[in-house]
PDB file of C-alpha atoms in Angstrom:
ATOM      1  CA  MET V  13      -3.291 -14.254   3.860  1.00 76.00           C
ATOM      2  CA  TRP V  14      -6.742 -15.454   2.973  1.00 75.00           C
ATOM      3  CA  PRO V  15      -8.688 -16.157  -0.234  1.00 86.00           C
ATOM      4  CA  GLY V  16      -9.519 -12.872  -1.907  1.00 92.00           C
ATOM      5  CA  VAL V  17      -6.721 -10.862  -0.290  1.00 95.00           C
ATOM      6  CA  THR V  18      -5.258  -9.909  -3.676  1.00 97.00           C
ATOM      7  CA  GLN V  19      -8.573  -8.540  -4.886  1.00 98.00           C
ATOM      8  CA  ALA V  20      -9.131  -6.678  -1.595  1.00 97.00           C
ATOM      9  CA  ALA V  21      -5.651  -5.129  -1.696  1.00 98.00           C
ATOM     10  CA  LEU V  22      -5.948  -4.078  -5.342  1.00 98.00           C
ATOM     11  CA  ARG V  23      -9.371  -2.570  -4.665  1.00 98.00           C
ATOM     12  CA  ALA V  24      -8.007  -0.645  -1.655  1.00 97.00           C
ATOM     13  CA  CYS V  25      -5.111   0.753  -3.693  1.00 98.00           C
ATOM     14  CA  ARG V  26      -7.359   1.780  -6.563  1.00 98.00           C
ATOM     15  CA  MET V  27      -9.908   3.403  -4.256  1.00 97.00           C
ATOM     16  CA  PHE V  28      -7.157   5.326  -2.475  1.00 97.00           C
ATOM     17  CA  LEU V  29      -5.780   6.605  -5.782  1.00 98.00           C
ATOM     18  CA  ARG V  30      -9.259   7.670  -6.959  1.00 98.00           C
ATOM     19  CA  ARG V  31      -9.486  10.206  -4.154  1.00 96.00           C
ATOM     20  CA  PRO V  32      -9.524  13.800  -5.390  1.00 96.00           C
ATOM     21  CA  GLY V  33      -6.571  16.107  -5.026  1.00 94.00           C
ATOM     22  CA  ARG V  34      -3.099  16.339  -6.421  1.00 94.00           C
ATOM     23  CA  TYR V  35      -1.398  14.948  -3.328  1.00 96.00           C
ATOM     24  CA  LEU V  36      -2.832  12.314  -1.037  1.00 97.00           C
ATOM     25  CA  MET V  37      -1.922  11.474   2.526  1.00 96.00           C
ATOM     26  CA  LEU V  38      -2.102   7.918   3.775  1.00 94.00           C
ATOM     27  CA  VAL V  39      -4.771   7.136   6.353  1.00 93.00           C
ATOM     28  CA  PRO V  40      -3.885   4.804   9.233  1.00 90.00           C
ATOM     29  CA  ALA V  41      -6.242   1.904   9.869  1.00 88.00           C
ATOM     30  CA  GLU V  42      -8.503   2.428  12.856  1.00 87.00           C
ATOM     31  CA  CYS V  43      -9.326  -1.244  13.312  1.00 85.00           C
ATOM     32  CA  GLY V  44      -6.590  -3.827  13.750  1.00 80.00           C
ATOM     33  CA  CYS V  45      -8.263  -6.728  11.968  1.00 83.00           C
ATOM     34  CA  PRO V  46      -6.547  -7.708   8.689  1.00 75.00           C
ATOM     35  CA  GLY V  47      -9.536  -6.985   6.450  1.00 80.00           C
ATOM     36  CA  CYS V  48     -10.031  -3.488   7.856  1.00 86.00           C
ATOM     37  CA  GLU V  49      -6.319  -2.710   7.812  1.00 90.00           C
ATOM     38  CA  ILE V  50      -6.093  -3.539   4.120  1.00 94.00           C
ATOM     39  CA  ALA V  51      -9.214  -1.535   3.290  1.00 93.00           C
ATOM     40  CA  ASP V  52      -8.177   1.513   5.340  1.00 93.00           C
ATOM     41  CA  ASP V  53      -4.386   1.817   5.018  1.00 94.00           C
ATOM     42  CA  VAL V  54      -2.966   1.685   1.501  1.00 96.00           C
ATOM     43  CA  ALA V  55       0.493   0.826   2.896  1.00 94.00           C
ATOM     44  CA  ILE V  56      -0.936  -2.323   4.515  1.00 94.00           C
ATOM     45  CA  ALA V  57      -2.707  -3.156   1.251  1.00 96.00           C
ATOM     46  CA  ARG V  58       0.611  -2.743  -0.570  1.00 97.00           C
ATOM     47  CA  ASP V  59       2.279  -5.050   1.990  1.00 95.00           C
ATOM     48  CA  ALA V  60      -0.321  -7.692   1.182  1.00 96.00           C
ATOM     49  CA  LEU V  61       0.381  -7.349  -2.540  1.00 98.00           C
ATOM     50  CA  GLU V  62       4.115  -7.722  -1.885  1.00 97.00           C
ATOM     51  CA  THR V  63       3.500 -10.930   0.070  1.00 96.00           C
ATOM     52  CA  VAL V  64       1.261 -12.290  -2.686  1.00 98.00           C
ATOM     53  CA  LEU V  65       3.860 -11.442  -5.349  1.00 98.00           C
ATOM     54  CA  HIS V  66       6.481 -13.508  -3.521  1.00 97.00           C
ATOM     55  CA  ARG V  67       4.142 -16.511  -3.315  1.00 97.00           C
ATOM     56  CA  LEU V  68       3.063 -16.609  -6.958  1.00 97.00           C
ATOM     57  CA  SER V  69       4.451 -18.658  -9.798  1.00 97.00           C
ATOM     58  CA  PRO V  70       6.848 -16.755 -12.077  1.00 97.00           C
ATOM     59  CA  ARG V  71       4.249 -16.187 -14.811  1.00 98.00           C
ATOM     60  CA  ALA V  72       1.551 -14.987 -12.404  1.00 97.00           C
ATOM     61  CA  ARG V  73       4.134 -12.826 -10.600  1.00 98.00           C
ATOM     62  CA  VAL V  74       4.940 -11.024 -13.853  1.00 98.00           C
ATOM     63  CA  GLU V  75       1.254 -10.422 -14.616  1.00 98.00           C
ATOM     64  CA  LEU V  76       0.405  -9.086 -11.160  1.00 98.00           C
ATOM     65  CA  GLY V  77       3.727  -7.235 -11.056  1.00 98.00           C
ATOM     66  CA  ARG V  78       2.699  -5.165 -14.077  1.00 98.00           C
ATOM     67  CA  VAL V  79      -0.478  -4.072 -12.332  1.00 98.00           C
ATOM     68  CA  VAL V  80       1.334  -3.341  -9.064  1.00 98.00           C
ATOM     69  CA  ASN V  81       4.062  -1.369 -10.856  1.00 98.00           C
ATOM     70  CA  ARG V  82       1.437   0.934 -12.393  1.00 98.00           C
ATOM     71  CA  LEU V  83      -0.209   1.423  -9.002  1.00 98.00           C
ATOM     72  CA  ASP V  84       3.203   2.076  -7.403  1.00 98.00           C
ATOM     73  CA  ALA V  85       4.035   4.749  -9.964  1.00 98.00           C
ATOM     74  CA  GLU V  86       0.763   6.536  -9.233  1.00 98.00           C
ATOM     75  CA  LEU V  87       1.201   6.096  -5.476  1.00 98.00           C
ATOM     76  CA  ARG V  88       4.701   7.603  -5.611  1.00 97.00           C
ATOM     77  CA  ARG V  89       3.464  10.480  -7.746  1.00 98.00           C
ATOM     78  CA  ARG V  90       0.448  11.308  -5.574  1.00 98.00           C
ATOM     79  CA  THR V  91       1.925  10.875  -2.091  1.00 98.00           C
ATOM     80  CA  LEU V  92       4.755  12.729  -0.411  1.00 96.00           C
ATOM     81  CA  PRO V  93       7.745  11.295   1.451  1.00 95.00           C
ATOM     82  CA  ASP V  94       7.637  11.727   5.212  1.00 93.00           C
ATOM     83  CA  PRO V  95      10.835  13.519   6.303  1.00 92.00           C
ATOM     84  CA  ASN V  96      10.326  12.185   9.833  1.00 88.00           C
ATOM     85  CA  ALA V  97       9.820   8.521   8.941  1.00 84.00           C
ATOM     86  CA  TRP V  98      13.325   7.728  10.193  1.00 84.00           C
ATOM     87  CA  ARG V  99      12.158   8.493  13.753  1.00 84.00           C
ATOM     88  CA  ASN V 100       9.768   5.566  13.759  1.00 78.00           C
ATOM     89  CA  PRO V 101      11.718   2.264  13.639  1.00 76.00           C
ATOM     90  CA  TRP V 102       9.015   0.232  11.879  1.00 71.00           C
ATOM     91  CA  ARG V 103       8.729   2.873   9.154  1.00 72.00           C
ATOM     92  CA  ALA V 104      12.381   3.891   8.804  1.00 63.00           C
ATOM     93  CA  HIS V 105      13.613   0.549   7.512  1.00 69.00           C
ATOM     94  CA  GLY V 106      10.416  -0.584   5.856  1.00 79.00           C
ATOM     95  CA  ARG V 107       9.367  -0.438   2.257  1.00 91.00           C
ATOM     96  CA  TRP V 108       9.096   2.943   0.572  1.00 93.00           C
ATOM     97  CA  TRP V 109       5.296   3.002   0.828  1.00 94.00           C
ATOM     98  CA  HIS V 110       5.568   3.060   4.640  1.00 91.00           C
ATOM     99  CA  GLN V 111       7.714   6.181   4.416  1.00 92.00           C
ATOM    100  CA  ARG V 112       4.995   8.420   2.973  1.00 94.00           C
ATOM    101  CA  LEU V 113       3.071  11.113   4.863  1.00 93.00           C
ATOM    102  CA  TYR V 114       0.055  10.027   6.890  1.00 91.00           C
ATOM    103  CA  GLU V 115      -2.946  12.247   7.695  1.00 90.00           C
ATOM    104  CA  ARG V 116      -2.392  11.985  11.430  1.00 74.00           C
ATOM    105  CA  GLN V 117       0.355  10.351  13.391  1.00 55.00           C
TER     106      GLN V 117
END
């Protein structure tokens, strides 16, 4: 985590959800550095938000939680579950946002 990670993760989620089309497929990050991963892969951005939520004070957690819950609802609605996620150990037991369809695997 670094200063500005919350803003970067929220921006990445919002930009992903602004893409046209009824259903969206997640895009894996091409670069492994944390800043690029968050910007490229909405699941990594969502991981960052989850980490931030656990580190916040109760009041701040509630405020950010409201924003994240709205983004989650839209992310669930606009992405499809991956029926083969169980085959990949790091995705099978991860959070729901890692079990969505990716563009290429």
